[in-house]
Amino acid sequence: MPETGSQGTALAVADTAKALARYRACAGICVRVGLTMLMGSVIIALTGGGPGWVRGALPALIGVSLFCSGLGLLTLRLSRRMRDRLAAGPWMACAAEAVPRGIHAAAVVLRDPATGELWPLTVIAIQQRYHLAQPGPDGSLWWCGDPRTGGVIAPPGGADLIWTQPVRGHWSRQRVVRAAQRQGLLDRQASPQPASPPQPPPPSPVSELFERDLQWERKTARRWGGYRWVLLAGVVLLGPGLAGSLASEKDPQIDLTVIAQEPDGTCEVRWTDPWSGERREGPFHCDPDRDPLLDGWWTGWVVSYGPWKGELYDSDLRGTVADEVNAALSVAGGALTLTGLVGGFKGRQRRNTPTEPPAEPPVEPAVEPAEQDR
């Protein structure tokens, strides 16, 4: 449904409003899929679970998840810019010509139907959507925006949206414009302008009441949308934190050979890696008050998960930051998850507003002049 106050603008066109909703929905799905894949990859990396081929594919899986998340966030940002442009002005049909640019992003040149000025624009979209920037059968594209800062183009009808921005660089703009001129852009006839969407009838008191309720519902939906992202961020942080804490329960305890020791307990130890069998040496903290019978021997634990795998630590968790990171992720994730749940629940609570239309004052019957004389 078009935004409030968008009557007469491009966003008031039904196909355009549906296209923008689809664009934003696809962006949200892309972000959620990417973050879910990233959270799963982190959990697998921390716990060391899953078959061997899954662990071997973790770098590629993390790369794909980061790409999906980044693409979704960029698309959400573009959708907001599209919404602002489409709600600010009407569609305008312009003669257009698509210009290939080799390894660079595709470009399109529009001709202002009023002044004949040429606008070279860069298409901001994945390559699979470049075909939407091709002019229609009449050689035109619909345009809504400012050629100096960017705007939206669409095939005639406004059912598919593409964000564009001005081509950067004076020489690049000149090359794109000359290419469009060679392809016959100046010889094309002006296309008929899109019909303005019908204006709604003046609101009645009852429709104003329901419109106010509808505006509140939209505001609530936007507020819940913000808390939804907070909840998702909390789950993304909470998952690895809990997974790391559970994985730490399986850290193996190993025997250490004390090579040298200081009076404060600082010591140098030698141990055998429980996974590779390699003999390793490193700093440690031994108990300076332990029984003399234990001189030259002590015990410790080895981290068994994540990027800290193989780090040696003592009973006070000295020697690795794994436990601190797990605790920080769990606390931050729990706080964000709770905030998202509580805030989202309150945001969806409906306020107590009357839904009955206001009572109309009684209409007194008209009095005939003859009855007034009596």
GROMACS .gro file of C-alpha atoms in nm:
model
  374
    1MET     CA    1   0.000   0.000   0.000
    2PRO     CA    2   0.141   0.346  -0.080
    3GLU     CA    3   0.282   0.552   0.201
    4THR     CA    4   0.066   0.818   0.361
    5GLY     CA    5   0.096   1.148   0.180
    6SER     CA    6   0.216   0.987  -0.147
    7GLN     CA    7  -0.100   1.057  -0.350
    8GLY     CA    8  -0.010   1.172  -0.699
    9THR     CA    9   0.348   1.042  -0.674
   10ALA     CA   10   0.517   0.740  -0.828
   11LEU     CA   11   0.461   0.544  -0.508
   12ALA     CA   12   0.084   0.583  -0.554
   13VAL     CA   13   0.102   0.356  -0.861
   14ALA     CA   14  -0.009   0.011  -0.743
   15ASP     CA   15   0.250  -0.183  -0.946
   16THR     CA   16   0.529   0.041  -0.818
   17ALA     CA   17   0.426  -0.002  -0.454
   18LYS     CA   18   0.417  -0.381  -0.499
   19ALA     CA   19   0.758  -0.378  -0.672
   20LEU     CA   20   0.911  -0.181  -0.384
   21ALA     CA   21   0.760  -0.424  -0.131
   22ARG     CA   22   0.908  -0.720  -0.322
   23TYR     CA   23   1.247  -0.548  -0.341
   24ARG     CA   24   1.254  -0.488   0.035
   25ALA     CA   25   1.130  -0.839   0.112
   26CYS     CA   26   1.406  -0.997  -0.101
   27ALA     CA   27   1.664  -0.780   0.077
   28GLY     CA   28   1.541  -0.894   0.418
   29ILE     CA   29   1.550  -1.260   0.315
   30CYS     CA   30   1.906  -1.218   0.187
   31VAL     CA   31   2.021  -1.065   0.517
   32ARG     CA   32   1.852  -1.333   0.728
   33VAL     CA   33   1.991  -1.618   0.518
   34GLY     CA   34   2.342  -1.469   0.531
   35LEU     CA   35   2.337  -1.415   0.906
   36THR     CA   36   2.193  -1.763   0.968
   37MET     CA   37   2.468  -1.920   0.756
   38LEU     CA   38   2.729  -1.712   0.938
   39MET     CA   39   2.598  -1.814   1.280
   40GLY     CA   40   2.596  -2.181   1.177
   41SER     CA   41   2.950  -2.153   1.043
   42VAL     CA   42   3.075  -1.996   1.367
   43ILE     CA   43   2.905  -2.264   1.578
   44ILE     CA   44   3.059  -2.542   1.366
   45ALA     CA   45   3.401  -2.376   1.389
   46LEU     CA   46   3.378  -2.340   1.769
   47THR     CA   47   3.243  -2.686   1.843
   48GLY     CA   48   3.432  -2.874   1.574
   49GLY     CA   49   3.115  -3.067   1.490
   50GLY     CA   50   2.984  -3.188   1.158
   51PRO     CA   51   3.143  -3.416   0.897
   52GLY     CA   52   3.490  -3.347   0.769
   53TRP     CA   53   3.378  -3.205   0.435
   54VAL     CA   54   3.165  -2.947   0.616
   55ARG     CA   55   3.458  -2.831   0.829
   56GLY     CA   56   3.675  -2.816   0.516
   57ALA     CA   57   3.418  -2.595   0.343
   58LEU     CA   58   3.390  -2.351   0.634
   59PRO     CA   59   3.601  -2.072   0.472
   60ALA     CA   60   3.387  -2.080   0.159
   61LEU     CA   61   3.067  -2.098   0.367
   62ILE     CA   62   3.171  -1.796   0.574
   63GLY     CA   63   3.257  -1.605   0.257
   64VAL     CA   64   2.919  -1.679   0.102
   65SER     CA   65   2.736  -1.582   0.422
   66LEU     CA   66   2.924  -1.250   0.444
   67PHE     CA   67   2.847  -1.180   0.078
   68CYS     CA   68   2.476  -1.252   0.125
   69SER     CA   69   2.457  -1.037   0.438
   70GLY     CA   70   2.640  -0.748   0.274
   71LEU     CA   71   2.429  -0.767  -0.041
   72GLY     CA   72   2.110  -0.773   0.164
   73LEU     CA   73   2.213  -0.473   0.374
   74LEU     CA   74   2.309  -0.276   0.062
   75THR     CA   75   1.976  -0.364  -0.098
   76LEU     CA   76   1.787  -0.250   0.212
   77ARG     CA   77   1.971   0.082   0.198
   78LEU     CA   78   1.883   0.123  -0.169
   79SER     CA   79   1.519   0.037  -0.096
   80ARG     CA   80   1.499   0.324   0.154
   81ARG     CA   81   1.643   0.564  -0.102
   82MET     CA   82   1.397   0.435  -0.361
   83ARG     CA   83   1.107   0.486  -0.124
   84ASP     CA   84   1.210   0.847  -0.054
   85ARG     CA   85   1.243   0.925  -0.426
   86LEU     CA   86   0.920   0.753  -0.529
   87ALA     CA   87   0.723   0.927  -0.253
   88ALA     CA   88   0.858   1.270  -0.356
   89GLY     CA   89   0.756   1.294  -0.722
   90PRO     CA   90   0.567   1.134  -1.011
   91TRP     CA   91   0.689   0.901  -1.285
   92MET     CA   92   0.818   1.065  -1.602
   93ALA     CA   93   0.862   0.883  -1.936
   94CYS     CA   94   1.201   0.956  -2.096
   95ALA     CA   95   1.357   0.841  -2.420
   96ALA     CA   96   1.642   0.611  -2.312
   97GLU     CA   97   1.940   0.419  -2.443
   98ALA     CA   98   2.138   0.151  -2.259
   99VAL     CA   99   2.516   0.177  -2.300
  100PRO     CA  100   2.744  -0.123  -2.225
  101ARG     CA  101   3.066  -0.028  -2.041
  102GLY     CA  102   3.276  -0.344  -2.051
  103ILE     CA  103   3.405  -0.436  -1.706
  104HIS     CA  104   3.229  -0.138  -1.550
  105ALA     CA  105   2.867  -0.124  -1.435
  106ALA     CA  106   2.606  -0.080  -1.705
  107ALA     CA  107   2.492   0.271  -1.787
  108VAL     CA  108   2.178   0.423  -1.931
  109VAL     CA  109   2.122   0.769  -2.082
  110LEU     CA  110   1.785   0.942  -2.044
  111ARG     CA  111   1.662   1.243  -2.239
  112ASP     CA  112   1.460   1.502  -2.052
  113PRO     CA  113   1.127   1.528  -2.237
  114ALA     CA  114   1.096   1.897  -2.148
  115THR     CA  115   1.445   2.034  -2.222
  116GLY     CA  116   1.611   1.760  -2.425
  117GLU     CA  117   1.902   1.742  -2.179
  118LEU     CA  118   2.083   1.407  -2.163
  119TRP     CA  119   2.137   1.237  -1.825
  120PRO     CA  120   2.408   0.967  -1.809
  121LEU     CA  121   2.333   0.730  -1.520
  122THR     CA  122   2.507   0.425  -1.372
  123VAL     CA  123   2.288   0.121  -1.302
  124ILE     CA  124   2.325   0.000  -0.941
  125ALA     CA  125   2.215  -0.363  -0.956
  126ILE     CA  126   2.349  -0.713  -0.994
  127GLN     CA  127   2.423  -0.817  -1.351
  128GLN     CA  128   2.119  -1.047  -1.364
  129ARG     CA  129   1.895  -0.737  -1.342
  130TYR     CA  130   2.068  -0.530  -1.610
  131HIS     CA  131   1.802  -0.630  -1.864
  132LEU     CA  132   1.550  -0.418  -1.670
  133ALA     CA  133   1.749  -0.108  -1.772
  134GLN     CA  134   1.685  -0.180  -2.142
  135PRO     CA  135   1.433   0.061  -2.299
  136GLY     CA  136   1.087  -0.073  -2.374
  137PRO     CA  137   0.938  -0.127  -2.720
  138ASP     CA  138   0.874   0.246  -2.750
  139GLY     CA  139   1.238   0.324  -2.663
  140SER     CA  140   1.157   0.476  -2.324
  141LEU     CA  141   1.203   0.416  -1.952
  142TRP     CA  142   1.016   0.562  -1.660
  143TRP     CA  143   1.218   0.788  -1.432
  144CYS     CA  144   1.164   0.934  -1.084
  145GLY     CA  145   1.437   1.125  -0.903
  146ASP     CA  146   1.704   1.392  -0.941
  147PRO     CA  147   1.967   1.335  -1.215
  148ARG     CA  148   2.225   1.513  -0.999
  149THR     CA  149   2.195   1.280  -0.700
  150GLY     CA  150   2.025   0.965  -0.828
  151GLY     CA  151   1.685   0.818  -0.885
  152VAL     CA  152   1.477   0.518  -0.990
  153ILE     CA  153   1.425   0.385  -1.340
  154ALA     CA  154   1.170   0.122  -1.443
  155PRO     CA  155   1.032  -0.035  -1.758
  156PRO     CA  156   0.706   0.130  -1.867
  157GLY     CA  157   0.446   0.041  -1.607
  158GLY     CA  158   0.674   0.079  -1.302
  159ALA     CA  159   0.656  -0.288  -1.202
  160ASP     CA  160   1.037  -0.338  -1.168
  161LEU     CA  161   1.267  -0.091  -0.998
  162ILE     CA  162   1.636  -0.013  -1.054
  163TRP     CA  163   1.840   0.242  -0.860
  164THR     CA  164   2.072   0.466  -1.062
  165GLN     CA  165   2.322   0.738  -0.983
  166PRO     CA  166   2.509   0.988  -1.203
  167VAL     CA  167   2.808   0.856  -1.397
  168ARG     CA  168   3.122   0.978  -1.219
  169GLY     CA  169   3.392   1.171  -1.400
  170HIS     CA  170   3.355   1.430  -1.676
  171TRP     CA  171   3.521   1.219  -1.945
  172SER     CA  172   3.322   0.909  -1.850
  173ARG     CA  173   2.997   1.105  -1.881
  174GLN     CA  174   3.102   1.240  -2.220
  175ARG     CA  175   3.186   0.890  -2.348
  176VAL     CA  176   2.853   0.749  -2.234
  177VAL     CA  177   2.658   1.038  -2.386
  178ARG     CA  178   2.840   1.014  -2.721
  179ALA     CA  179   2.778   0.638  -2.729
  180ALA     CA  180   2.404   0.696  -2.671
  181GLN     CA  181   2.397   0.959  -2.945
  182ARG     CA  182   2.561   0.720  -3.192
  183GLN     CA  183   2.292   0.463  -3.107
  184GLY     CA  184   2.021   0.711  -3.215
  185LEU     CA  185   1.892   0.849  -2.884
  186LEU     CA  186   1.841   1.200  -3.026
  187ASP     CA  187   1.624   1.068  -3.312
  188ARG     CA  188   1.365   0.905  -3.089
  189GLN     CA  189   1.023   1.057  -3.047
  190ALA     CA  190   0.902   1.169  -2.708
  191SER     CA  191   0.695   0.902  -2.533
  192PRO     CA  192   0.354   0.980  -2.381
  193GLN     CA  193   0.375   1.058  -2.014
  194PRO     CA  194   0.229   0.815  -1.757
  195ALA     CA  195  -0.123   0.890  -1.647
  196SER     CA  196  -0.150   1.034  -1.298
  197PRO     CA  197  -0.299   0.792  -1.044
  198PRO     CA  198  -0.658   0.874  -0.946
  199GLN     CA  199  -0.696   1.101  -0.648
  200PRO     CA  200  -0.881   0.959  -0.346
  201PRO     CA  201  -1.214   1.114  -0.245
  202PRO     CA  202  -1.213   1.363   0.044
  203PRO     CA  203  -1.203   1.177   0.377
  204SER     CA  204  -1.510   1.149   0.597
  205PRO     CA  205  -1.493   1.152   0.979
  206VAL     CA  206  -1.523   0.773   0.983
  207SER     CA  207  -1.250   0.720   0.720
  208GLU     CA  208  -1.024   0.965   0.908
  209LEU     CA  209  -1.063   0.749   1.220
  210PHE     CA  210  -0.967   0.430   1.038
  211GLU     CA  211  -0.687   0.606   0.851
  212ARG     CA  212  -0.544   0.713   1.189
  213ASP     CA  213  -0.558   0.351   1.303
  214LEU     CA  214  -0.388   0.241   0.980
  215GLN     CA  215  -0.109   0.496   1.028
  216TRP     CA  216  -0.053   0.370   1.382
  217GLU     CA  217  -0.036   0.010   1.255
  218ARG     CA  218   0.226   0.110   0.999
  219LYS     CA  219   0.426   0.291   1.263
  220THR     CA  220   0.402  -0.015   1.487
  221ALA     CA  221   0.518  -0.240   1.203
  222ARG     CA  222   0.823  -0.019   1.144
  223ARG     CA  223   0.901  -0.016   1.516
  224TRP     CA  224   0.872  -0.395   1.534
  225GLY     CA  225   1.093  -0.418   1.227
  226GLY     CA  226   1.370  -0.238   1.418
  227TYR     CA  227   1.335  -0.465   1.721
  228ARG     CA  228   1.334  -0.766   1.488
  229TRP     CA  229   1.688  -0.677   1.377
  230VAL     CA  230   1.791  -0.629   1.740
  231LEU     CA  231   1.653  -0.976   1.816
  232LEU     CA  232   1.836  -1.126   1.519
  233ALA     CA  233   2.165  -0.964   1.625
  234GLY     CA  234   2.117  -1.101   1.976
  235VAL     CA  235   2.060  -1.454   1.849
  236VAL     CA  236   2.367  -1.427   1.623
  237LEU     CA  237   2.584  -1.331   1.921
  238LEU     CA  238   2.421  -1.561   2.173
  239GLY     CA  239   2.460  -1.875   1.958
  240PRO     CA  240   2.842  -1.871   1.933
  241GLY     CA  241   2.874  -1.769   2.299
  242LEU     CA  242   2.668  -2.063   2.424
  243ALA     CA  243   2.831  -2.301   2.174
  244GLY     CA  244   3.177  -2.198   2.296
  245SER     CA  245   3.078  -2.241   2.660
  246LEU     CA  246   2.944  -2.591   2.590
  247ALA     CA  247   3.252  -2.683   2.389
  248SER     CA  248   3.480  -2.576   2.675
  249GLU     CA  249   3.339  -2.862   2.885
  250LYS     CA  250   3.527  -3.102   2.654
  251ASP     CA  251   3.868  -2.933   2.692
  252PRO     CA  252   4.117  -3.211   2.775
  253GLN     CA  253   4.323  -3.198   3.094
  254ILE     CA  254   4.691  -3.280   3.033
  255ASP     CA  255   5.009  -3.336   3.233
  256LEU     CA  256   5.280  -3.069   3.220
  257THR     CA  257   5.653  -3.102   3.276
  258VAL     CA  258   5.784  -2.796   3.460
  259ILE     CA  259   6.114  -2.685   3.306
  260ALA     CA  260   6.170  -2.367   3.509
  261GLN     CA  261   5.974  -2.181   3.774
  262GLU     CA  262   5.986  -1.840   3.945
  263PRO     CA  263   5.887  -1.774   4.309
  264ASP     CA  264   5.564  -1.601   4.200
  265GLY     CA  265   5.445  -1.913   4.017
  266THR     CA  266   5.543  -1.808   3.664
  267CYS     CA  267   5.689  -2.114   3.495
  268GLU     CA  268   5.796  -2.267   3.167
  269VAL     CA  269   5.635  -2.602   3.085
  270ARG     CA  270   5.652  -2.873   2.824
  271TRP     CA  271   5.353  -3.080   2.711
  272THR     CA  272   5.232  -3.304   2.431
  273ASP     CA  273   4.962  -3.173   2.199
  274PRO     CA  274   4.660  -3.405   2.249
  275TRP     CA  275   4.563  -3.391   1.879
  276SER     CA  276   4.885  -3.382   1.678
  277GLY     CA  277   5.115  -3.552   1.933
  278GLU     CA  278   5.366  -3.269   1.891
  279ARG     CA  279   5.577  -3.173   2.194
  280ARG     CA  280   5.535  -2.806   2.275
  281GLU     CA  281   5.680  -2.558   2.525
  282GLY     CA  282   5.543  -2.233   2.656
  283PRO     CA  283   5.478  -2.006   2.958
  284PHE     CA  284   5.231  -2.111   3.225
  285HIS     CA  285   5.132  -2.031   3.583
  286CYS     CA  286   5.205  -2.305   3.835
  287ASP     CA  287   5.095  -2.314   4.198
  288PRO     CA  288   5.398  -2.188   4.396
  289ASP     CA  289   5.265  -2.354   4.717
  290ARG     CA  290   5.211  -2.702   4.575
  291ASP     CA  291   5.351  -3.008   4.752
  292PRO     CA  292   5.727  -3.060   4.701
  293LEU     CA  293   5.650  -3.408   4.573
  294LEU     CA  294   5.493  -3.239   4.270
  295ASP     CA  295   5.810  -3.045   4.191
  296GLY     CA  296   5.872  -3.068   3.818
  297TRP     CA  297   5.512  -3.167   3.739
  298TRP     CA  298   5.179  -2.986   3.713
  299THR     CA  299   4.852  -3.007   3.521
  300GLY     CA  300   4.656  -2.780   3.287
  301TRP     CA  301   4.387  -2.771   3.019
  302VAL     CA  302   4.398  -2.716   2.642
  303VAL     CA  303   4.132  -2.526   2.446
  304SER     CA  304   3.960  -2.766   2.206
  305TYR     CA  305   3.759  -2.529   1.982
  306GLY     CA  306   3.761  -2.219   1.771
  307PRO     CA  307   4.055  -1.996   1.684
  308TRP     CA  308   4.200  -2.059   2.032
  309LYS     CA  309   4.236  -2.433   1.983
  310GLY     CA  310   4.561  -2.558   2.137
  311GLU     CA  311   4.602  -2.272   2.387
  312LEU     CA  312   4.707  -2.383   2.738
  313TYR     CA  313   4.534  -2.249   3.050
  314ASP     CA  314   4.519  -2.319   3.421
  315SER     CA  315   4.234  -2.367   3.669
  316ASP     CA  316   4.190  -1.988   3.694
  317LEU     CA  317   4.148  -1.965   3.314
  318ARG     CA  318   4.478  -1.781   3.276
  319GLY     CA  319   4.649  -1.833   2.943
  320THR     CA  320   4.355  -1.788   2.696
  321VAL     CA  321   4.084  -1.533   2.621
  322ALA     CA  322   3.838  -1.798   2.500
  323ASP     CA  323   3.630  -1.793   2.817
  324GLU     CA  324   3.617  -1.411   2.822
  325VAL     CA  325   3.500  -1.400   2.460
  326ASN     CA  326   3.234  -1.665   2.528
  327ALA     CA  327   3.109  -1.473   2.829
  328ALA     CA  328   3.103  -1.142   2.641
  329LEU     CA  329   2.913  -1.293   2.348
  330SER     CA  330   2.664  -1.462   2.580
  331VAL     CA  331   2.597  -1.148   2.786
  332ALA     CA  332   2.570  -0.919   2.483
  333GLY     CA  333   2.359  -1.169   2.290
  334GLY     CA  334   2.129  -1.230   2.586
  335ALA     CA  335   2.080  -0.857   2.643
  336LEU     CA  336   2.002  -0.790   2.276
  337THR     CA  337   1.771  -1.092   2.255
  338LEU     CA  338   1.578  -0.981   2.564
  339THR     CA  339   1.559  -0.623   2.432
  340GLY     CA  340   1.430  -0.743   2.098
  341LEU     CA  341   1.167  -0.969   2.253
  342VAL     CA  342   1.038  -0.715   2.507
  343GLY     CA  343   1.053  -0.419   2.270
  344GLY     CA  344   0.890  -0.611   1.988
  345PHE     CA  345   0.612  -0.736   2.217
  346LYS     CA  346   0.535  -0.388   2.344
  347GLY     CA  347   0.555  -0.244   1.994
  348ARG     CA  348   0.289  -0.484   1.873
  349GLN     CA  349   0.048  -0.413   2.155
  350ARG     CA  350  -0.249  -0.223   2.021
  351ARG     CA  351  -0.329   0.103   2.190
  352ASN     CA  352  -0.671   0.156   2.343
  353THR     CA  353  -0.846   0.372   2.084
  354PRO     CA  354  -1.216   0.371   2.002
  355THR     CA  355  -1.306   0.186   1.685
  356GLU     CA  356  -1.665   0.305   1.667
  357PRO     CA  357  -1.731   0.609   1.445
  358PRO     CA  358  -1.809   0.932   1.629
  359ALA     CA  359  -2.176   0.989   1.704
  360GLU     CA  360  -2.340   1.236   1.471
  361PRO     CA  361  -2.564   1.507   1.622
  362PRO     CA  362  -2.940   1.449   1.573
  363VAL     CA  363  -3.095   1.631   1.278
  364GLU     CA  364  -3.404   1.834   1.368
  365PRO     CA  365  -3.696   1.808   1.125
  366ALA     CA  366  -3.758   2.108   0.907
  367VAL     CA  367  -4.053   2.330   1.011
  368GLU     CA  368  -4.292   2.454   0.746
  369PRO     CA  369  -4.353   2.833   0.735
  370ALA     CA  370  -4.727   2.782   0.783
  371GLU     CA  371  -4.664   2.592   1.105
  372GLN     CA  372  -4.434   2.872   1.229
  373ASP     CA  373  -4.721   3.130   1.185
  374ARG     CA  374  -4.951   2.921   1.404
   0.00000   0.00000   0.00000
